[in-house]
Amino acid sequence: MFNYNWINGKKWKTEKTIHVMNPATGKVIGDVPSAGKKEVAAAIDAASRAYVSWSKLTPSERGAYLTKWAENLLNKREELALLMSEEQGKPVSEARGEIEGSAQFIKWYAEEGKRIYGEVIPPSSQNQRITVIKQPVGVCALITPWNFPGAMIARKVAPALAAGCTIIVKPASETPKIAIAMFDELMATKIPAGVANLVTGKASIISDVLFEDQRIRKISFTGSTNVGKKLMKKAADQVKRISLELGGNAPVIVFPDSNLDVAAEKIVENKFENCGQMCNGINVIMAHKDIEEELTEKIKYLVQKIKVGEGTKADVQMGPLINDAALQRMEDLVKDAKEKGATLLTGGERIQTELDGYFYSPTILTDITDKMELIQEEIFGPIAPIMTFENEEDVIEFSNKSPYGLAAYFFTNDVNRVYRISERLEYGMVGVNGTQLSVPQAPFGGVKESGMGREGGHFGLDEFVELKYISLTLQ
Ligand code: NAP
């Protein structure tokens, strides 16, 4: 099952393959193609040919395929959720939510594609007419990560196709099967051959071909900051357009006037979703010194109730980490923090089960300093460090020191503080009194080393169009 790529509307198999693992059992659950130069070149050829007619369709015609795709995904939500859980590790309930969220994104762009408006601008001379139109960028390469393997595909494919671009998707090697399954549903809409292509396999081989081919006009990448920086340099060779959705290091600041029950609940929900492997996941909890003890107790109570296990089993709230390296990294971060004076409140160890999976216990650390690695870097796992602060200025200064700038959160009931702090935090997204950010109509994305460009809303469509200025001189 799912042992093929989609190129030019056809299933394509290769001799070389890569293994796909279940992170909850450590067992191989299938093989997918390891696409080589030949496959990637064929995908680019197909997408370039298809672009000519796809870009000419009306937005309603393109939107109809997207709407159908969303409906297909919803009809298959249970089997897709199970597949995602098996391959990525997250609980089925989260995977189901991700499929539903992906369908919402796709449906939203099916409609929004109809509103890619241009402008008519008043001229400076009587015989000139100035019109600005928006046109699709062309053939786009979309590179996605494993942590939200469905949503990340939907968030790129939907606006790209709605804008009139054709695409080649390269999903993460940990989660290619869910990408193939989602593509099956896209192909079932009878979208014209070559409009959407999917290649799986080694990133280095695939990306070299994509970057070297001048027909690829745009790269949209979601993944780590390290890889993003390399790709930005590679894009410079041909001045290819590139959007980067990269890592984060989100603080959550809890002021003493907050509702602490709500804050604790929302913080735990965000921090341990997807086993902490979330770009906009909380990296550090900043508690005001007056409420630190009370907040910590509330968080600890909730964290100790989290049921960890195989995501496909009922009632499980947190699955395994994605691989052994991620598990090892959690151990290293906790060891480093403890050696530098942190106190372990709960968790802090591998969970041994009869399964050979990558389970780590939900962890809370206090007595944290900014010298610890888990403060400097993106944790990307189920470890919650708690720090204290005394005043607003200090906590803003601390939060803005990070080289990342994806998401920040704070809790307060003071309306003046809401704007004062939101405006000063150097982040692309700020959540106040809540931690859910990803919705189709809002611009998701970061500043500084968290990337550039936005996904979601009409802003997400701008990433896939070029402006063209047409000057008419009347005679
Ligand atoms: P990653 O290692 O950077 O990989 C992401 C994607 O890039 C995968 O498809 C990967 O393929 C590919 N890739 C790796 N090296 C490449 C290269 N040299 N050239 C071209 N492609 C390359 O990141 P990850 O570990 O999958 O994802 C976790 C990171 O993504 C975290 O830092 C997280 O914060 C970030 N993220 C950001 C957002 C956002 O919206 N800002 C959303 C989700 C995740 P292979 O799998 O084949 O190596």
PDB file of C-alpha atoms in Angstrom, residues 72-268:
ATOM      1  CA  ASN A  72     -12.762  13.167  -0.355  1.00  0.00           C
ATOM      2  CA  LEU A  73     -10.448  13.722   2.626  1.00  0.00           C
ATOM      3  CA  LEU A  74     -13.394  14.140   4.972  1.00  0.00           C
ATOM      4  CA  ASN A  75     -15.036  10.980   3.629  1.00  0.00           C
ATOM      5  CA  LYS A  76     -11.826   9.054   4.333  1.00  0.00           C
ATOM      6  CA  ARG A  77     -10.994  10.829   7.593  1.00  0.00           C
ATOM      7  CA  GLU A  78     -10.989   7.716   9.787  1.00  0.00           C
ATOM      8  CA  GLU A  79      -8.602   5.663   7.657  1.00  0.00           C
ATOM      9  CA  LEU A  80      -6.367   8.652   6.979  1.00  0.00           C
ATOM     10  CA  ALA A  81      -6.237   9.479  10.698  1.00  0.00           C
ATOM     11  CA  LEU A  82      -5.281   5.912  11.526  1.00  0.00           C
ATOM     12  CA  LEU A  83      -2.561   5.895   8.879  1.00  0.00           C
ATOM     13  CA  MET A  84      -1.180   9.221  10.121  1.00  0.00           C
ATOM     14  CA  SER A  85      -1.160   8.000  13.696  1.00  0.00           C
ATOM     15  CA  GLU A  86       0.636   4.802  12.748  1.00  0.00           C
ATOM     16  CA  GLU A  87       3.280   6.585  10.711  1.00  0.00           C
ATOM     17  CA  GLN A  88       3.796   9.735  12.788  1.00  0.00           C
ATOM     18  CA  GLY A  89       2.840   8.578  16.291  1.00  0.00           C
ATOM     19  CA  LYS A  90       0.252  11.207  17.268  1.00  0.00           C
ATOM     20  CA  PRO A  91      -3.037  10.095  18.882  1.00  0.00           C
ATOM     21  CA  VAL A  92      -5.788   9.276  16.377  1.00  0.00           C
ATOM     22  CA  SER A  93      -7.931  12.072  17.835  1.00  0.00           C
ATOM     23  CA  GLU A  94      -5.238  14.635  16.945  1.00  0.00           C
ATOM     24  CA  ALA A  95      -4.737  13.048  13.521  1.00  0.00           C
ATOM     25  CA  ARG A  96      -8.484  13.197  12.842  1.00  0.00           C
ATOM     26  CA  GLY A  97      -8.466  16.879  13.809  1.00  0.00           C
ATOM     27  CA  GLU A  98      -5.560  17.440  11.433  1.00  0.00           C
ATOM     28  CA  ILE A  99      -7.399  15.860   8.492  1.00  0.00           C
ATOM     29  CA  GLU A 100     -10.477  17.951   9.271  1.00  0.00           C
ATOM     30  CA  GLY A 101      -8.360  21.086   9.613  1.00  0.00           C
ATOM     31  CA  SER A 102      -6.634  20.306   6.305  1.00  0.00           C
ATOM     32  CA  ALA A 103     -10.020  19.995   4.589  1.00  0.00           C
ATOM     33  CA  GLN A 104     -11.054  23.374   6.034  1.00  0.00           C
ATOM     34  CA  PHE A 105      -7.908  25.003   4.629  1.00  0.00           C
ATOM     35  CA  ILE A 106      -8.487  23.477   1.215  1.00  0.00           C
ATOM     36  CA  LYS A 107     -12.146  24.548   1.107  1.00  0.00           C
ATOM     37  CA  TRP A 108     -11.236  28.061   2.205  1.00  0.00           C
ATOM     38  CA  TYR A 109      -8.704  28.443  -0.616  1.00  0.00           C
ATOM     39  CA  ALA A 110     -11.147  26.946  -3.120  1.00  0.00           C
ATOM     40  CA  GLU A 111     -13.218  30.086  -2.450  1.00  0.00           C
ATOM     41  CA  GLU A 112     -10.464  32.622  -1.831  1.00  0.00           C
ATOM     42  CA  GLY A 113      -8.881  31.885  -5.207  1.00  0.00           C
ATOM     43  CA  LYS A 114     -11.856  33.788  -6.673  1.00  0.00           C
ATOM     44  CA  ARG A 115     -10.701  36.960  -4.941  1.00  0.00           C
ATOM     45  CA  ILE A 116      -7.182  37.389  -6.334  1.00  0.00           C
ATOM     46  CA  TYR A 117      -7.939  40.987  -7.265  1.00  0.00           C
ATOM     47  CA  GLY A 118      -5.651  43.383  -9.084  1.00  0.00           C
ATOM     48  CA  GLU A 119      -5.754  47.181  -8.954  1.00  0.00           C
ATOM     49  CA  VAL A 120      -6.421  50.141 -11.202  1.00  0.00           C
ATOM     50  CA  ILE A 121      -4.183  53.052 -10.175  1.00  0.00           C
ATOM     51  CA  PRO A 122      -4.761  56.742 -11.045  1.00  0.00           C
ATOM     52  CA  PRO A 123      -2.063  57.807 -13.531  1.00  0.00           C
ATOM     53  CA  SER A 124       0.100  60.940 -13.492  1.00  0.00           C
ATOM     54  CA  SER A 125      -0.575  61.843 -17.112  1.00  0.00           C
ATOM     55  CA  GLN A 126      -3.932  62.111 -18.866  1.00  0.00           C
ATOM     56  CA  ASN A 127      -3.184  59.536 -21.534  1.00  0.00           C
ATOM     57  CA  GLN A 128      -1.828  56.768 -19.297  1.00  0.00           C
ATOM     58  CA  ARG A 129      -3.836  53.941 -17.722  1.00  0.00           C
ATOM     59  CA  ILE A 130      -2.233  51.859 -14.974  1.00  0.00           C
ATOM     60  CA  THR A 131      -3.478  48.355 -14.231  1.00  0.00           C
ATOM     61  CA  VAL A 132      -1.885  45.836 -11.873  1.00  0.00           C
ATOM     62  CA  ILE A 133      -2.797  42.187 -12.275  1.00  0.00           C
ATOM     63  CA  LYS A 134      -1.799  39.161 -10.244  1.00  0.00           C
ATOM     64  CA  GLN A 135      -0.619  36.060 -12.072  1.00  0.00           C
ATOM     65  CA  PRO A 136       0.465  32.644 -10.819  1.00  0.00           C
ATOM     66  CA  VAL A 137       4.189  32.324 -10.083  1.00  0.00           C
ATOM     67  CA  GLY A 138       4.535  29.169 -12.199  1.00  0.00           C
ATOM     68  CA  VAL A 139       5.739  25.705 -11.249  1.00  0.00           C
ATOM     69  CA  CYS A 140       6.328  25.440  -7.488  1.00  0.00           C
ATOM     70  CA  ALA A 141       8.203  22.945  -5.320  1.00  0.00           C
ATOM     71  CA  LEU A 142       6.621  22.361  -1.919  1.00  0.00           C
ATOM     72  CA  ILE A 143       8.799  20.717   0.758  1.00  0.00           C
ATOM     73  CA  THR A 144       7.046  19.623   3.958  1.00  0.00           C
ATOM     74  CA  PRO A 145       7.998  18.276   7.433  1.00  0.00           C
ATOM     75  CA  TRP A 146       6.781  15.241   9.388  1.00  0.00           C
ATOM     76  CA  ASN A 147       5.238  16.876  12.458  1.00  0.00           C
ATOM     77  CA  PHE A 148       1.944  17.871  10.783  1.00  0.00           C
ATOM     78  CA  PRO A 149       2.266  15.723   7.694  1.00  0.00           C
ATOM     79  CA  GLY A 150      -1.272  16.376   6.457  1.00  0.00           C
ATOM     80  CA  ALA A 151      -1.789  20.010   7.407  1.00  0.00           C
ATOM     81  CA  MET A 152       1.551  21.154   6.007  1.00  0.00           C
ATOM     82  CA  ILE A 153       0.664  19.668   2.625  1.00  0.00           C
ATOM     83  CA  ALA A 154      -2.822  21.201   2.625  1.00  0.00           C
ATOM     84  CA  ARG A 155      -1.501  24.632   3.631  1.00  0.00           C
ATOM     85  CA  LYS A 156       0.834  24.761   0.649  1.00  0.00           C
ATOM     86  CA  VAL A 157      -0.980  22.772  -2.040  1.00  0.00           C
ATOM     87  CA  ALA A 158      -4.339  24.557  -1.653  1.00  0.00           C
ATOM     88  CA  PRO A 159      -3.153  28.163  -2.152  1.00  0.00           C
ATOM     89  CA  ALA A 160      -0.666  27.140  -4.860  1.00  0.00           C
ATOM     90  CA  LEU A 161      -3.322  25.368  -6.938  1.00  0.00           C
ATOM     91  CA  ALA A 162      -5.947  28.028  -6.229  1.00  0.00           C
ATOM     92  CA  ALA A 163      -3.564  30.697  -7.545  1.00  0.00           C
ATOM     93  CA  GLY A 164      -3.042  28.746 -10.780  1.00  0.00           C
ATOM     94  CA  CYS A 165       0.398  27.275 -10.078  1.00  0.00           C
ATOM     95  CA  THR A 166       1.292  23.644 -10.719  1.00  0.00           C
ATOM     96  CA  ILE A 167       3.248  21.754  -8.080  1.00  0.00           C
ATOM     97  CA  ILE A 168       5.736  19.122  -7.069  1.00  0.00           C
ATOM     98  CA  VAL A 169       5.459  18.047  -3.437  1.00  0.00           C
ATOM     99  CA  LYS A 170       8.350  16.471  -1.522  1.00  0.00           C
ATOM    100  CA  PRO A 171       7.112  15.227   1.871  1.00  0.00           C
ATOM    101  CA  ALA A 172       9.347  14.305   4.832  1.00  0.00           C
ATOM    102  CA  SER A 173      10.881  10.842   4.696  1.00  0.00           C
ATOM    103  CA  GLU A 174       9.371   9.925   8.066  1.00  0.00           C
ATOM    104  CA  THR A 175       5.806  10.499   6.808  1.00  0.00           C
ATOM    105  CA  PRO A 176       5.519   9.849   3.069  1.00  0.00           C
ATOM    106  CA  LYS A 177       2.585   7.414   3.263  1.00  0.00           C
ATOM    107  CA  ILE A 178       0.048   9.925   4.524  1.00  0.00           C
ATOM    108  CA  ALA A 179       1.235  12.292   1.772  1.00  0.00           C
ATOM    109  CA  ILE A 180       0.645   9.581  -0.840  1.00  0.00           C
ATOM    110  CA  ALA A 181      -2.767   8.772   0.658  1.00  0.00           C
ATOM    111  CA  MET A 182      -3.758  12.459   0.504  1.00  0.00           C
ATOM    112  CA  PHE A 183      -2.557  12.601  -3.093  1.00  0.00           C
ATOM    113  CA  ASP A 184      -4.689   9.564  -3.940  1.00  0.00           C
ATOM    114  CA  GLU A 185      -7.682  11.652  -2.896  1.00  0.00           C
ATOM    115  CA  LEU A 186      -6.503  14.621  -4.944  1.00  0.00           C
ATOM    116  CA  MET A 187      -6.032  12.402  -8.000  1.00  0.00           C
ATOM    117  CA  ALA A 188      -9.506  10.948  -7.443  1.00  0.00           C
ATOM    118  CA  THR A 189     -10.921  14.413  -8.248  1.00  0.00           C
ATOM    119  CA  LYS A 190      -9.654  13.849 -11.820  1.00  0.00           C
ATOM    120  CA  ILE A 191      -7.503  16.957 -11.629  1.00  0.00           C
ATOM    121  CA  PRO A 192      -5.686  17.290 -14.990  1.00  0.00           C
ATOM    122  CA  ALA A 193      -2.532  15.172 -15.306  1.00  0.00           C
ATOM    123  CA  GLY A 194       0.671  16.904 -14.235  1.00  0.00           C
ATOM    124  CA  VAL A 195      -0.951  19.690 -12.208  1.00  0.00           C
ATOM    125  CA  ALA A 196       0.007  18.032  -8.909  1.00  0.00           C
ATOM    126  CA  ASN A 197       2.980  15.676  -8.587  1.00  0.00           C
ATOM    127  CA  LEU A 198       4.458  13.928  -5.575  1.00  0.00           C
ATOM    128  CA  VAL A 199       7.985  12.552  -5.174  1.00  0.00           C
ATOM    129  CA  THR A 200       9.290  10.798  -2.073  1.00  0.00           C
ATOM    130  CA  GLY A 201      12.836   9.914  -1.077  1.00  0.00           C
ATOM    131  CA  LYS A 202      16.189  11.456  -0.299  1.00  0.00           C
ATOM    132  CA  ALA A 203      15.983  15.205   0.191  1.00  0.00           C
ATOM    133  CA  SER A 204      19.480  15.890  -1.136  1.00  0.00           C
ATOM    134  CA  ILE A 205      18.860  14.221  -4.527  1.00  0.00           C
ATOM    135  CA  ILE A 206      15.358  15.616  -4.982  1.00  0.00           C
ATOM    136  CA  SER A 207      16.152  19.148  -3.907  1.00  0.00           C
ATOM    137  CA  ASP A 208      19.247  19.437  -6.122  1.00  0.00           C
ATOM    138  CA  VAL A 209      17.144  18.725  -9.202  1.00  0.00           C
ATOM    139  CA  LEU A 210      14.386  21.087  -8.065  1.00  0.00           C
ATOM    140  CA  PHE A 211      16.757  23.960  -7.333  1.00  0.00           C
ATOM    141  CA  GLU A 212      18.820  23.550 -10.507  1.00  0.00           C
ATOM    142  CA  ASP A 213      15.844  23.563 -12.878  1.00  0.00           C
ATOM    143  CA  GLN A 214      14.950  27.059 -14.039  1.00  0.00           C
ATOM    144  CA  ARG A 215      11.342  26.047 -14.612  1.00  0.00           C
ATOM    145  CA  ILE A 216      10.854  25.826 -10.843  1.00  0.00           C
ATOM    146  CA  ARG A 217       9.961  29.414 -10.022  1.00  0.00           C
ATOM    147  CA  LYS A 218       9.171  29.116  -6.353  1.00  0.00           C
ATOM    148  CA  ILE A 219      10.134  27.000  -3.356  1.00  0.00           C
ATOM    149  CA  SER A 220       7.850  26.823  -0.354  1.00  0.00           C
ATOM    150  CA  PHE A 221       9.605  25.098   2.529  1.00  0.00           C
ATOM    151  CA  THR A 222       8.509  24.155   6.037  1.00  0.00           C
ATOM    152  CA  GLY A 223      11.092  22.605   8.314  1.00  0.00           C
ATOM    153  CA  SER A 224      14.083  23.355  10.485  1.00  0.00           C
ATOM    154  CA  THR A 225      15.877  26.694  10.516  1.00  0.00           C
ATOM    155  CA  ASN A 226      19.177  24.980   9.634  1.00  0.00           C
ATOM    156  CA  VAL A 227      17.851  23.459   6.422  1.00  0.00           C
ATOM    157  CA  GLY A 228      15.874  26.635   5.646  1.00  0.00           C
ATOM    158  CA  LYS A 229      19.062  28.707   5.714  1.00  0.00           C
ATOM    159  CA  LYS A 230      20.777  26.323   3.296  1.00  0.00           C
ATOM    160  CA  LEU A 231      17.824  26.439   0.919  1.00  0.00           C
ATOM    161  CA  MET A 232      17.712  30.224   1.016  1.00  0.00           C
ATOM    162  CA  LYS A 233      21.339  30.280  -0.170  1.00  0.00           C
ATOM    163  CA  LYS A 234      20.592  27.754  -2.912  1.00  0.00           C
ATOM    164  CA  ALA A 235      17.584  29.752  -4.085  1.00  0.00           C
ATOM    165  CA  ALA A 236      19.848  32.766  -4.559  1.00  0.00           C
ATOM    166  CA  ASP A 237      21.632  31.111  -7.519  1.00  0.00           C
ATOM    167  CA  GLN A 238      18.609  31.598  -9.754  1.00  0.00           C
ATOM    168  CA  VAL A 239      16.876  34.193  -7.577  1.00  0.00           C
ATOM    169  CA  LYS A 240      14.026  31.756  -7.095  1.00  0.00           C
ATOM    170  CA  ARG A 241      11.240  32.976  -4.877  1.00  0.00           C
ATOM    171  CA  ILE A 242      11.226  31.173  -1.550  1.00  0.00           C
ATOM    172  CA  SER A 243       9.007  31.101   1.521  1.00  0.00           C
ATOM    173  CA  LEU A 244      10.301  29.640   4.735  1.00  0.00           C
ATOM    174  CA  GLU A 245       8.237  28.380   7.659  1.00  0.00           C
ATOM    175  CA  LEU A 246      10.965  27.465  10.139  1.00  0.00           C
ATOM    176  CA  GLY A 247      11.552  26.624  13.770  1.00  0.00           C
ATOM    177  CA  GLY A 248      10.252  28.515  16.794  1.00  0.00           C
ATOM    178  CA  ASN A 249      11.089  28.987  20.458  1.00  0.00           C
ATOM    179  CA  ALA A 250       7.816  30.261  21.900  1.00  0.00           C
ATOM    180  CA  PRO A 251       7.587  31.850  25.326  1.00  0.00           C
ATOM    181  CA  VAL A 252       4.318  31.950  27.245  1.00  0.00           C
ATOM    182  CA  ILE A 253       4.135  34.730  29.813  1.00  0.00           C
ATOM    183  CA  VAL A 254       1.656  34.415  32.667  1.00  0.00           C
ATOM    184  CA  PHE A 255       0.847  37.678  34.467  1.00  0.00           C
ATOM    185  CA  PRO A 256      -0.517  37.643  38.019  1.00  0.00           C
ATOM    186  CA  ASP A 257      -3.926  38.983  36.942  1.00  0.00           C
ATOM    187  CA  SER A 258      -4.611  35.943  34.688  1.00  0.00           C
ATOM    188  CA  ASN A 259      -7.130  33.219  35.212  1.00  0.00           C
ATOM    189  CA  LEU A 260      -4.607  30.583  36.288  1.00  0.00           C
ATOM    190  CA  ASP A 261      -6.878  27.587  35.678  1.00  0.00           C
ATOM    191  CA  VAL A 262      -7.379  28.641  32.073  1.00  0.00           C
ATOM    192  CA  ALA A 263      -3.683  29.452  31.648  1.00  0.00           C
ATOM    193  CA  ALA A 264      -2.567  26.076  33.026  1.00  0.00           C
ATOM    194  CA  GLU A 265      -5.037  24.181  30.852  1.00  0.00           C
ATOM    195  CA  LYS A 266      -4.136  26.037  27.636  1.00  0.00           C
ATOM    196  CA  ILE A 267      -0.411  25.800  28.320  1.00  0.00           C
ATOM    197  CA  VAL A 268      -0.539  22.032  28.874  1.00  0.00           C
TER     198      VAL A 268
END
